[in-house]
Short mmCIF file of C-alpha atoms in Angstrom, two decimals:
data_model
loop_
_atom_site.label_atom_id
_atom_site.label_comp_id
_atom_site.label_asym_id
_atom_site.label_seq_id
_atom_site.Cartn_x
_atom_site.Cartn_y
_atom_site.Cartn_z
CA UNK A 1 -106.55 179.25 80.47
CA UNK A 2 -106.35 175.29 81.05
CA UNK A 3 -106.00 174.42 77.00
CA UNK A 4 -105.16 170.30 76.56
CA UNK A 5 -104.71 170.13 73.07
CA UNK A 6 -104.80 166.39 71.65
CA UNK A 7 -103.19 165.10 68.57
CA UNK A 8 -104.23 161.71 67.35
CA UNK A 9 -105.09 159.68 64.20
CA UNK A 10 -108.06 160.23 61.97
CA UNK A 11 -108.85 157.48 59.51
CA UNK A 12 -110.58 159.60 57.50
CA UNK A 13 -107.56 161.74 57.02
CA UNK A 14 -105.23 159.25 56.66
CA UNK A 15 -107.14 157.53 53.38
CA UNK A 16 -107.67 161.38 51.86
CA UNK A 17 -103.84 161.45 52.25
CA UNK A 18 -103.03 157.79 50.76
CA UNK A 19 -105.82 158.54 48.02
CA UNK A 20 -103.91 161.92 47.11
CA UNK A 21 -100.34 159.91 47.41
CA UNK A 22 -101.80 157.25 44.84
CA UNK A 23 -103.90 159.39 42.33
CA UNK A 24 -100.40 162.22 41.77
CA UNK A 25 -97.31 160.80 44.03
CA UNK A 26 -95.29 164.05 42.20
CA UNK A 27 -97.52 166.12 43.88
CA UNK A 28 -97.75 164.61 47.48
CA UNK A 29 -93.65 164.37 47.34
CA UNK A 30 -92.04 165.04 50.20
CA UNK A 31 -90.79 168.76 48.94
CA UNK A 32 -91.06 170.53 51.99
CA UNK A 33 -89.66 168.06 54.47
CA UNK A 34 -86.61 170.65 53.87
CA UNK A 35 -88.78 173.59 54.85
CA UNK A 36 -90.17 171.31 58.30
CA UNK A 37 -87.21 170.24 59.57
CA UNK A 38 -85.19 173.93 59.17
CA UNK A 39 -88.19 175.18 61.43
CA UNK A 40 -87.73 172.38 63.82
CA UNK A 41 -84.25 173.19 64.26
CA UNK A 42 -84.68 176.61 64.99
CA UNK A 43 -87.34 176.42 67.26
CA UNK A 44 -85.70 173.74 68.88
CA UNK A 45 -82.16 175.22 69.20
CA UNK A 46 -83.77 178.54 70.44
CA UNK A 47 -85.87 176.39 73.16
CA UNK A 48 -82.92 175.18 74.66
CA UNK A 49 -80.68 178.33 74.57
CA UNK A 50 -83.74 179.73 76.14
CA UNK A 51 -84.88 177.67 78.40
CA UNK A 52 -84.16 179.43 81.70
CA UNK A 53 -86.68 182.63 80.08
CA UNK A 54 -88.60 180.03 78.96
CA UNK A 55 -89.26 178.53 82.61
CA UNK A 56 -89.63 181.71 83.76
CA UNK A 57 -92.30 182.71 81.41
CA UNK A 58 -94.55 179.91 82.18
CA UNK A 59 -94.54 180.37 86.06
CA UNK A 60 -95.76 183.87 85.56
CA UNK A 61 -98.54 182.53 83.47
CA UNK A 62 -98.93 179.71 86.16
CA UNK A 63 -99.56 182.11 88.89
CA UNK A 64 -102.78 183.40 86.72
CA UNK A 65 -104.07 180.33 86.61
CA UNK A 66 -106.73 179.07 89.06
CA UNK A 67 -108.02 175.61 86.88
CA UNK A 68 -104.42 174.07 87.74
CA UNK A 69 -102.02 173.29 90.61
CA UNK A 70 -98.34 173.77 89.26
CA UNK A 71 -95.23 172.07 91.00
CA UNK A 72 -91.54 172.21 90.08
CA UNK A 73 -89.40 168.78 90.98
CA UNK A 74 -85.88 169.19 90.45
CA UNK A 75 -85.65 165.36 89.98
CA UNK A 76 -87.73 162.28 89.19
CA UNK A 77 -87.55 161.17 93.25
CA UNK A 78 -89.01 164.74 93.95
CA UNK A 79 -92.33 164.21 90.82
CA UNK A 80 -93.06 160.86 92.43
CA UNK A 81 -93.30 162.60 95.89
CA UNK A 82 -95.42 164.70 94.90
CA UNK A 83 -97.31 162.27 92.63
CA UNK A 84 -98.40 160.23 95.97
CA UNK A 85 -98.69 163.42 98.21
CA UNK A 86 -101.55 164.61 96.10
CA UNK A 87 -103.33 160.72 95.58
CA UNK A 88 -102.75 159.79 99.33
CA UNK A 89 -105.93 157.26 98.75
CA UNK A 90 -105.09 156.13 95.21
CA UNK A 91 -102.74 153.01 95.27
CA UNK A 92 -102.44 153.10 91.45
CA UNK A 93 -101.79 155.44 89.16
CA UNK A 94 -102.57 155.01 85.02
CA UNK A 95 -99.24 156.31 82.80
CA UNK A 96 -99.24 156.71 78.72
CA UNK A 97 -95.86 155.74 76.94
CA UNK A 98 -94.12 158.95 77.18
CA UNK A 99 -90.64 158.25 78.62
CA UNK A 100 -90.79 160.92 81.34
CA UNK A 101 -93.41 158.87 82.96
CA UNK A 102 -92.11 155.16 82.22
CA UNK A 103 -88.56 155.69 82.01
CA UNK A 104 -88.42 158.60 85.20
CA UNK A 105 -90.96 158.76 87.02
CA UNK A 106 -92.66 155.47 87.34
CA UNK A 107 -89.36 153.73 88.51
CA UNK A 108 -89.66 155.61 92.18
CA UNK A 109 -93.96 154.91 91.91
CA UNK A 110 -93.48 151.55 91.69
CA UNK A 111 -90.49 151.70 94.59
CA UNK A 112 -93.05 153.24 97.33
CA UNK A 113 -96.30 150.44 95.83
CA UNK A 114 -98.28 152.27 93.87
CA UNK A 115 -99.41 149.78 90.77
CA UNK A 116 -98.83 151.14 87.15
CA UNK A 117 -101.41 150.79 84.88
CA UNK A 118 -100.69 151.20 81.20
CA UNK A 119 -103.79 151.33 79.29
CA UNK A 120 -101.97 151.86 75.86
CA UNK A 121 -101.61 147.98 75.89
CA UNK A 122 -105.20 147.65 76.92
CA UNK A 123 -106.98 145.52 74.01
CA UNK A 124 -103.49 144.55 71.96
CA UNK A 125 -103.73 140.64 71.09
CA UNK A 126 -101.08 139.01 72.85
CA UNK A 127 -99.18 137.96 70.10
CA UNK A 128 -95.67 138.96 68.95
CA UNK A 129 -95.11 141.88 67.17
CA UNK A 130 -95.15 141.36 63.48
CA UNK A 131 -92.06 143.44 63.22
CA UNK A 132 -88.95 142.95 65.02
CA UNK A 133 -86.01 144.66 63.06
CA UNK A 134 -85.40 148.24 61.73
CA UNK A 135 -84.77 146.47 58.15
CA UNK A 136 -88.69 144.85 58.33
CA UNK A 137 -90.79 148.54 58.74
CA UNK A 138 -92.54 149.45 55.94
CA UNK A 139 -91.34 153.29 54.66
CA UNK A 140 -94.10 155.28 55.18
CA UNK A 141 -93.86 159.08 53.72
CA UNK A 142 -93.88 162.15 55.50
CA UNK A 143 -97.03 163.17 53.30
CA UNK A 144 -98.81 160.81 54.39
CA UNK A 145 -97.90 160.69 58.40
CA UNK A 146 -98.78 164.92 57.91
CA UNK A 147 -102.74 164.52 56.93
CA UNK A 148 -103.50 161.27 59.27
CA UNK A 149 -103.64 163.41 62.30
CA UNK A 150 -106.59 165.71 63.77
CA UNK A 151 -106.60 168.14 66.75
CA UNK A 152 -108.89 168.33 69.48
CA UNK A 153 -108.83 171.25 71.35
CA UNK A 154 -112.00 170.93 74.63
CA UNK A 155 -110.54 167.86 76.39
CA UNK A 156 -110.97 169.95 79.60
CA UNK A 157 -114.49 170.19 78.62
CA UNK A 158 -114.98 166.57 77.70
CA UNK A 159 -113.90 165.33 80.94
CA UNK A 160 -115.97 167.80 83.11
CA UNK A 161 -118.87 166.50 81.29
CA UNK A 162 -117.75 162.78 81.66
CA UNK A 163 -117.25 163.31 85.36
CA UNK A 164 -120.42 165.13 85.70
CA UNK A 165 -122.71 162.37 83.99
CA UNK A 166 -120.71 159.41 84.16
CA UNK A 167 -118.26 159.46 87.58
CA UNK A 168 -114.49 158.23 87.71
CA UNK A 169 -112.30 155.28 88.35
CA UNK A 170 -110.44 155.92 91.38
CA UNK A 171 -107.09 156.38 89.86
CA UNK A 172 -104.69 159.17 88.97
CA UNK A 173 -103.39 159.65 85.36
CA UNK A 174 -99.91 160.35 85.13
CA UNK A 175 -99.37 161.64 81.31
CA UNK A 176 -96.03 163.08 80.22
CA UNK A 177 -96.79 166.22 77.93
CA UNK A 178 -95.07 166.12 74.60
CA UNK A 179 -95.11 170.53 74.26
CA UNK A 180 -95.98 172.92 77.10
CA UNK A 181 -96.56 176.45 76.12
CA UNK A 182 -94.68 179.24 77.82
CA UNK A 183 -96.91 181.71 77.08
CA UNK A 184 -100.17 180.33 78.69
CA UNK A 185 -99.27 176.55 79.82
CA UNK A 186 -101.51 175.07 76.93
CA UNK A 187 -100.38 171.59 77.28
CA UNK A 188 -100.23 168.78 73.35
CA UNK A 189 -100.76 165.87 74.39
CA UNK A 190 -99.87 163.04 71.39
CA UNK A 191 -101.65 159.72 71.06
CA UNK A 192 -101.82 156.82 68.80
CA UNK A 193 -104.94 154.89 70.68
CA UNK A 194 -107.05 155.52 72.67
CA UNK A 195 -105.44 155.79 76.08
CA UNK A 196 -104.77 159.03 76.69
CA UNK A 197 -108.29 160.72 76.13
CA UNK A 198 -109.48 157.92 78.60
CA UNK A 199 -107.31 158.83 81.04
CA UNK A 200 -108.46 162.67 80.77
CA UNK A 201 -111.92 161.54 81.33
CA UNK A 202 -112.14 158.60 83.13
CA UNK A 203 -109.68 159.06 86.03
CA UNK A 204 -110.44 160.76 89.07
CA UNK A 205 -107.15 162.64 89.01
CA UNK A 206 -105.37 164.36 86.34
CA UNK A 207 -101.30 164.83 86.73
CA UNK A 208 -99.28 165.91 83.59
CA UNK A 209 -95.53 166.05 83.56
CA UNK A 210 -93.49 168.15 81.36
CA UNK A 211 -89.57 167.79 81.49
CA UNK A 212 -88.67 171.63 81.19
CA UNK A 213 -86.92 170.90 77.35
CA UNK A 214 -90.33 170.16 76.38
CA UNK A 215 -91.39 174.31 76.92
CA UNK A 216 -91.82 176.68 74.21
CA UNK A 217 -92.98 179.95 73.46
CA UNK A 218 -96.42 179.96 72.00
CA UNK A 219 -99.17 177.16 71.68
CA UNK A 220 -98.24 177.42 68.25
CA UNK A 221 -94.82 176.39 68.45
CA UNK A 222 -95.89 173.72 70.77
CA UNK A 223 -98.60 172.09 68.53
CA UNK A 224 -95.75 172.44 65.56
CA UNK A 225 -93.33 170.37 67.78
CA UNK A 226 -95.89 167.81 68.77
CA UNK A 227 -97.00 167.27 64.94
CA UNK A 228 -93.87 166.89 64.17
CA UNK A 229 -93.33 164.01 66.58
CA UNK A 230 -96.30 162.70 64.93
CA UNK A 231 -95.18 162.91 61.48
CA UNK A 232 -91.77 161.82 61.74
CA UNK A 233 -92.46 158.86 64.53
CA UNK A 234 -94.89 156.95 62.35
CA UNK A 235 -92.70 154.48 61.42
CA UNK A 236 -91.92 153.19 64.69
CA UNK A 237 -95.19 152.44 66.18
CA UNK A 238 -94.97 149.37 64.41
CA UNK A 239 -92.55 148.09 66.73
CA UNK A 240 -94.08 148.51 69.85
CA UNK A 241 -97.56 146.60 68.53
CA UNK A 242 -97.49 143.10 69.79
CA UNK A 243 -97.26 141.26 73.48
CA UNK A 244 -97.42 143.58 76.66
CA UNK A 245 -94.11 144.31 78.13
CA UNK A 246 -95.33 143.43 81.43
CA UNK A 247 -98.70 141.96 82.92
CA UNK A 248 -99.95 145.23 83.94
CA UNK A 249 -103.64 145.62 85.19
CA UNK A 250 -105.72 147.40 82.55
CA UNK A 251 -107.83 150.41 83.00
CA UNK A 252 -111.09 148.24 83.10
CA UNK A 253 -110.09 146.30 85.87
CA UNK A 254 -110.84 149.68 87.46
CA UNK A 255 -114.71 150.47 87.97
CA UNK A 256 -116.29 153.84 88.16
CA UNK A 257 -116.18 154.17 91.67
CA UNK A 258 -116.29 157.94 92.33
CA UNK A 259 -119.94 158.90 91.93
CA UNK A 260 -121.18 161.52 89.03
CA UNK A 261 -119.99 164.81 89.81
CA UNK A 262 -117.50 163.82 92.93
CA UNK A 263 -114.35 163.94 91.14
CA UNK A 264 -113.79 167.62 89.67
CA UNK A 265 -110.56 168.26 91.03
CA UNK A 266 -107.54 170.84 89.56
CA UNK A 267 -105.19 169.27 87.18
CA UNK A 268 -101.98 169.32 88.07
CA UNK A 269 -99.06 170.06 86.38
CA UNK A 270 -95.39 168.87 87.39
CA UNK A 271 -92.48 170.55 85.94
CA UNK A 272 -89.40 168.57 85.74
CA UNK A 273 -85.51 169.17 85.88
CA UNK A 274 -83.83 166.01 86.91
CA UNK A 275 -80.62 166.67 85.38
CA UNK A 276 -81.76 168.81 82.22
CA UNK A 277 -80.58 172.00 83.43
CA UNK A 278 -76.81 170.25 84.16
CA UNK A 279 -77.38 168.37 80.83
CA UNK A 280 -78.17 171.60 78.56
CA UNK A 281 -74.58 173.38 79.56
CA UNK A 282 -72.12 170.55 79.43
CA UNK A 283 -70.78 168.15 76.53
CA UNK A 284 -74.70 166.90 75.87
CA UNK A 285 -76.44 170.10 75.30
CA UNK A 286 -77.55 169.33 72.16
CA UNK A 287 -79.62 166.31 73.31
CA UNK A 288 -82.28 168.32 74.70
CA UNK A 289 -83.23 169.42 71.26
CA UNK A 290 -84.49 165.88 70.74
CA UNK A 291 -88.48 165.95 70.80
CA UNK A 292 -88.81 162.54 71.18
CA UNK A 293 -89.81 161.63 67.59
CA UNK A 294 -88.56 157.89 67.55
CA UNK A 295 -87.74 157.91 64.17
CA UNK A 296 -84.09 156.57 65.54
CA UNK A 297 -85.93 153.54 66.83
CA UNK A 298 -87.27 152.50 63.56
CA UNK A 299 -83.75 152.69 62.29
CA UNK A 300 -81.48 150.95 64.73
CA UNK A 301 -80.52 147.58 64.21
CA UNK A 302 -79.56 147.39 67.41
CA UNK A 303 -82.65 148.67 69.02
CA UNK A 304 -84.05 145.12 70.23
CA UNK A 305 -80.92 144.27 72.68
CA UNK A 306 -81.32 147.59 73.77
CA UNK A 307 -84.35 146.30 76.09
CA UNK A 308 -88.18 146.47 76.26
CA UNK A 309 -90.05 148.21 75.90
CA UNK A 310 -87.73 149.40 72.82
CA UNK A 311 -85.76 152.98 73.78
CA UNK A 312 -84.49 154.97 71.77
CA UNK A 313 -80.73 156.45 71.32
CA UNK A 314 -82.21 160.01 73.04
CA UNK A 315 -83.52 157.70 76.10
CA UNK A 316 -80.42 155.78 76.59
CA UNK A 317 -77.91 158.59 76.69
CA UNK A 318 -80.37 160.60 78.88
CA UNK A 319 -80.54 158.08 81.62
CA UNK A 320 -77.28 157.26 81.77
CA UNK A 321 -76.60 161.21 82.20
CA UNK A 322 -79.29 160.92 85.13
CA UNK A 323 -76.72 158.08 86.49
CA UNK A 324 -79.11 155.26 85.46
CA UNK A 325 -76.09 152.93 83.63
CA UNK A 326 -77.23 152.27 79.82
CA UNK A 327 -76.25 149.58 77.72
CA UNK A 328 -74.49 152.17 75.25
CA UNK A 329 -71.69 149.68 74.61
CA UNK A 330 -74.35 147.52 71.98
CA UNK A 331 -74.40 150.46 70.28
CA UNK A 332 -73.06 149.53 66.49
CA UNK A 333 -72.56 153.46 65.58
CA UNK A 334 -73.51 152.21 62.06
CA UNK A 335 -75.40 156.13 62.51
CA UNK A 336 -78.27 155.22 61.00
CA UNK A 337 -80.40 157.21 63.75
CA UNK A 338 -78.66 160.16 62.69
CA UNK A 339 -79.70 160.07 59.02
CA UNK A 340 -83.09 159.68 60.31
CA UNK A 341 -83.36 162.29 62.80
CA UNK A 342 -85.17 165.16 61.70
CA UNK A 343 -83.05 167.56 63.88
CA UNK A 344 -80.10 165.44 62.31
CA UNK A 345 -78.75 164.94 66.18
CA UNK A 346 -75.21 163.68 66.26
CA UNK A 347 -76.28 160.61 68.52
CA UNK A 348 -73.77 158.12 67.66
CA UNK A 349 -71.47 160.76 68.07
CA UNK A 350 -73.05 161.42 72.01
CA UNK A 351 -72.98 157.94 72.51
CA UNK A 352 -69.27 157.11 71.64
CA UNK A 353 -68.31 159.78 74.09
CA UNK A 354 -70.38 158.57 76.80
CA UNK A 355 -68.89 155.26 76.28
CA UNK A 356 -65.08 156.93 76.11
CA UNK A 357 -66.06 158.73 79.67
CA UNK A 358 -67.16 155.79 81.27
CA UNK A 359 -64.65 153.70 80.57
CA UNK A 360 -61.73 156.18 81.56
CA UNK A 361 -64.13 156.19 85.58
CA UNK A 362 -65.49 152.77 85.46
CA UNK A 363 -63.90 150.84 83.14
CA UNK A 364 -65.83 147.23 82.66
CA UNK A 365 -64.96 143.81 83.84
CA UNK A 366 -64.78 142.72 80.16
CA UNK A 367 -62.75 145.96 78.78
CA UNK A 368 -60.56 145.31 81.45
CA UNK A 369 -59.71 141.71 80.63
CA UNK A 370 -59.83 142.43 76.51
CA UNK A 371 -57.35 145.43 77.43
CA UNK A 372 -55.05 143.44 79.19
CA UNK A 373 -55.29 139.88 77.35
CA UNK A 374 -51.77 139.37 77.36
CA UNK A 375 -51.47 139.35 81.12
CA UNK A 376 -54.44 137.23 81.37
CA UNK A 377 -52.89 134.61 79.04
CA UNK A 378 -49.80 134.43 81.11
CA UNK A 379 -52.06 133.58 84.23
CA UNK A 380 -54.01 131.03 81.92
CA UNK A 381 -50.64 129.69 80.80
CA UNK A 382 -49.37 128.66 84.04
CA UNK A 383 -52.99 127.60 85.41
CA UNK A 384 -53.61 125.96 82.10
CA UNK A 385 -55.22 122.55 82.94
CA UNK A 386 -56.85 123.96 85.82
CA UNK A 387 -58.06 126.52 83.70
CA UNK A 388 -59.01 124.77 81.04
CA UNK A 389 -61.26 122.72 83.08
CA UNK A 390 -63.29 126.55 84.62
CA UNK A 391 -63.86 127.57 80.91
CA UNK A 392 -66.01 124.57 79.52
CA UNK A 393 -67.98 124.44 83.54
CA UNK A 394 -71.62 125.82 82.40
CA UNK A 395 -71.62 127.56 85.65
CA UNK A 396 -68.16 129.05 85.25
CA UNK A 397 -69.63 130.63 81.71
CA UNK A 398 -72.73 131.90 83.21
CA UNK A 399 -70.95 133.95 85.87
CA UNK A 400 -68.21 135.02 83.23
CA UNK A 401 -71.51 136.10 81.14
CA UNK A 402 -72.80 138.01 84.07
CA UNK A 403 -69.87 139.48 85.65
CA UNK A 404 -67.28 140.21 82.48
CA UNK A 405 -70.15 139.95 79.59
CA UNK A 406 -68.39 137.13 78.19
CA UNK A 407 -71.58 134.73 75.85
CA UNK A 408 -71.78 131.48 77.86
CA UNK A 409 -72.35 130.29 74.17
CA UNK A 410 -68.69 131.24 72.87
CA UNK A 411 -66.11 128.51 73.28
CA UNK A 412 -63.37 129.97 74.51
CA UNK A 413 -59.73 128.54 73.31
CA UNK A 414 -57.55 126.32 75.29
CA UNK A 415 -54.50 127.99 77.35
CA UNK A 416 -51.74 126.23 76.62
CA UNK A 417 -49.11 125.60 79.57
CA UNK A 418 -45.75 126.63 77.20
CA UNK A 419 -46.15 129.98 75.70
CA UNK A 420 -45.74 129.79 71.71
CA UNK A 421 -42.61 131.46 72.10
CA UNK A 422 -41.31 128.67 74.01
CA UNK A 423 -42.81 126.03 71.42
CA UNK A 424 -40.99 127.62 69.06
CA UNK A 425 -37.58 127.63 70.45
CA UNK A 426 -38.26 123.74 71.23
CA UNK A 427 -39.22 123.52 67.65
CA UNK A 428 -36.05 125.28 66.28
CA UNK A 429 -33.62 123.75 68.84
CA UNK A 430 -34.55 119.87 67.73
CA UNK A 431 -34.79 120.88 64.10
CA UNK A 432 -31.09 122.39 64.62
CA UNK A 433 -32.19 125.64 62.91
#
């Protein structure tokens, strides 16, 4: 079986739902949020106790496969590898948005030259984002987000026809998979655009990567999880609408090179650990319950100095696990991303012990001056004119900004030669007190 399944807006749902929201708001209420998120949690906290069965399960059902090529890489070095060993004449590959790709794998693409083409961008104005902060998103309710999306289920068979009458670009699709299916590999795929089902049947090769937390048992469980992603990520989109994150080439600069019927190769599916089976015993085990919803991001108030394209809490403390250093320390732990997570995920909580570890290894230039501010006053004390002079040189403040994370903006207080103490003896001593 080679089941895609693809989740994506339909207008036409999404006005019967606003309609229905508008005409009796009682009765499109958000009852049985309640009754979603209690099966989210289980099937999500059974996933990850299971996932070695899991795994196990869907290479048996791999082996019976013959419309796929299935590869395990026990880190995002190893997917790339593999990525260019099977496109050996394709020096670009197109990605969607999913954070295994962008965040993982496409760091070690780019590394060997292979151009990354993101064709969720592709036809955005370039304008700024109408929405910057957490505070500005409009609430949108669960009802709603729940009857705006429709299923597609013969993507396979869409882009044999495609290939058959219309040809491909010569590039390879790289799409992370949101659910994988342990009992027969059926792959969800979620999209907001238009990208993905381009990719499927426009490019001449088809790769799909599947960190192993995304696995569950049944297709059903995986379209469940992937709707839920859906319904509870709404809210966030918002935020990544606006200027492209990078000048990127976009699919159309591309052309149909590959003649009708030349391009019917297997699609390939990678499989990847890189760090997820360490992560899932120790301290952190509860972050692979995360399904990548994003509702966090359209809560955090932080989430703009976090970087761009915006990550969430979830993609932070996962690359910094996977020994990619994340700026955890702008977290505000105001825990707004908890209240918001559907799996109610103790992320701030995560977070604040990453932070605690780190510093006890590899404690900061910065934490180590704040922590020990009295013996750097003693030094500026005795240096004081000299260093007086350092702290108001611009380039002084942009290498204190760089190296100790110290604003170049801040104006920093004069040392004074005499210590107070001293000042005040003086003081005391000619007042004959």
């Amino acid at each position: 079986m080679e089941s895609i399944l693809l989740l994506e807006p339909s207008s036409t749902q999404k006005r019967q739902a606003l309609a229905q929201i508008l005409r009796d708001p009682q009765t499109a209420a958000e009852g049985d949020r309640e009754e979603i998120t209690k099966r989210l949690r289980s099937l999500r906290t059974a996933a990850v106790k299971a996932r070695k069965d899991l795994l196990e399960r869907l290479q048996s059902a791999a082996k019976e496969q013959t419309a796929r090529r299935w590869f395990f890489a026990a880190d995002a070095a190893g997917a790339a590898a593999i990525i260019r060993r099977i496109c050996p004449d394709t020096g670009a590959v197109a990605v969607n948005k999913s954070a295994v790709v962008t965040a993982e794998v496409a760091p070690f693409l780019r590394a060997a030259g292979t151009k990354i083409v993101e064709p969720y961008y592709d036809g955005l104005a370039e304008t700024e984002a109408r929405f910057t902060q957490a505070w500005q998103l409009p609430e949108v309710p669960l009802a709603a987000s729940r009857n705006a999306f429709q299923r597609e289920d013969d993507l396979p068979a869409r882009r044999r026809q495609s290939l058959r009458e219309k040809g491909a670009r010569n590039l390879a699709a790289v799409i992370g998979v949101n659910a994988l299916a342990a009992q027969d590999g059926s792959a969800v795929l979620l999209q907001h655009r238009t990208n993905i089902r381009r990719m499927l049947t426009e490019c001449r090769r088809i790769i799909l990567v599947a960190g192993i937390d995304k696995i569950v048992p049944t297709p059903e469980d995986a379209v469940f999880q992937a709707s839920c992603m859906a319904w509870f990520g709404t809210a966030a989109l918002a935020l990544d609408l606006g200027r492209k994150a990078n000048k990127a080439p976009a699919l159309d600069d591309y052309p149909f090179t590959i003649p009708p019927g030349g391009a019917l190769e297997k699609i390939t599916v990678i499989l990847l650990d890189n760090g997820r089976s360490g992560i899932a015993t120790g301290a952190y085990g509860a972050l692979l319950q995360c399904i990548g919803c994003r509702a966090c991001v359209a809560s955090c108030p932080a989430g703009e100095y976090f970087g761009a394209p915006r990550p969430s809490p979830r993609e932070l403390l996962l690359a910094d696990l996977q020994n990619a250093a994340a700026p955890l320390a702008h977290c505000l732990q105001c825990e707004c991303c908890r209240s918001a997570c559907p799996l109610s995920l103790d992320l701030p909580g995560m977070i604040l012990d990453r932070r605690h570890r780190r510093a006890r290894s590899f404690p900061a230039l910065s934490d180590r001056l704040l922590a020990n501010a009295e013996i750097v006053e003693r030094l500026g004390s005795r240096l004081a004119p000299l260093a007086n002079l350092f702290l108001q040189n611009e380039l002084v403040k942009k290498i204190s900004e760089a190296a100790g994370g110290i604003d170049r903006r801040r104006t920093l207080p004069f040392f004074a030669a005499k210590p107070f103490a001293d000042i005040y003896r003086d003081f005391r001593s000619r007042s004959g007190k």
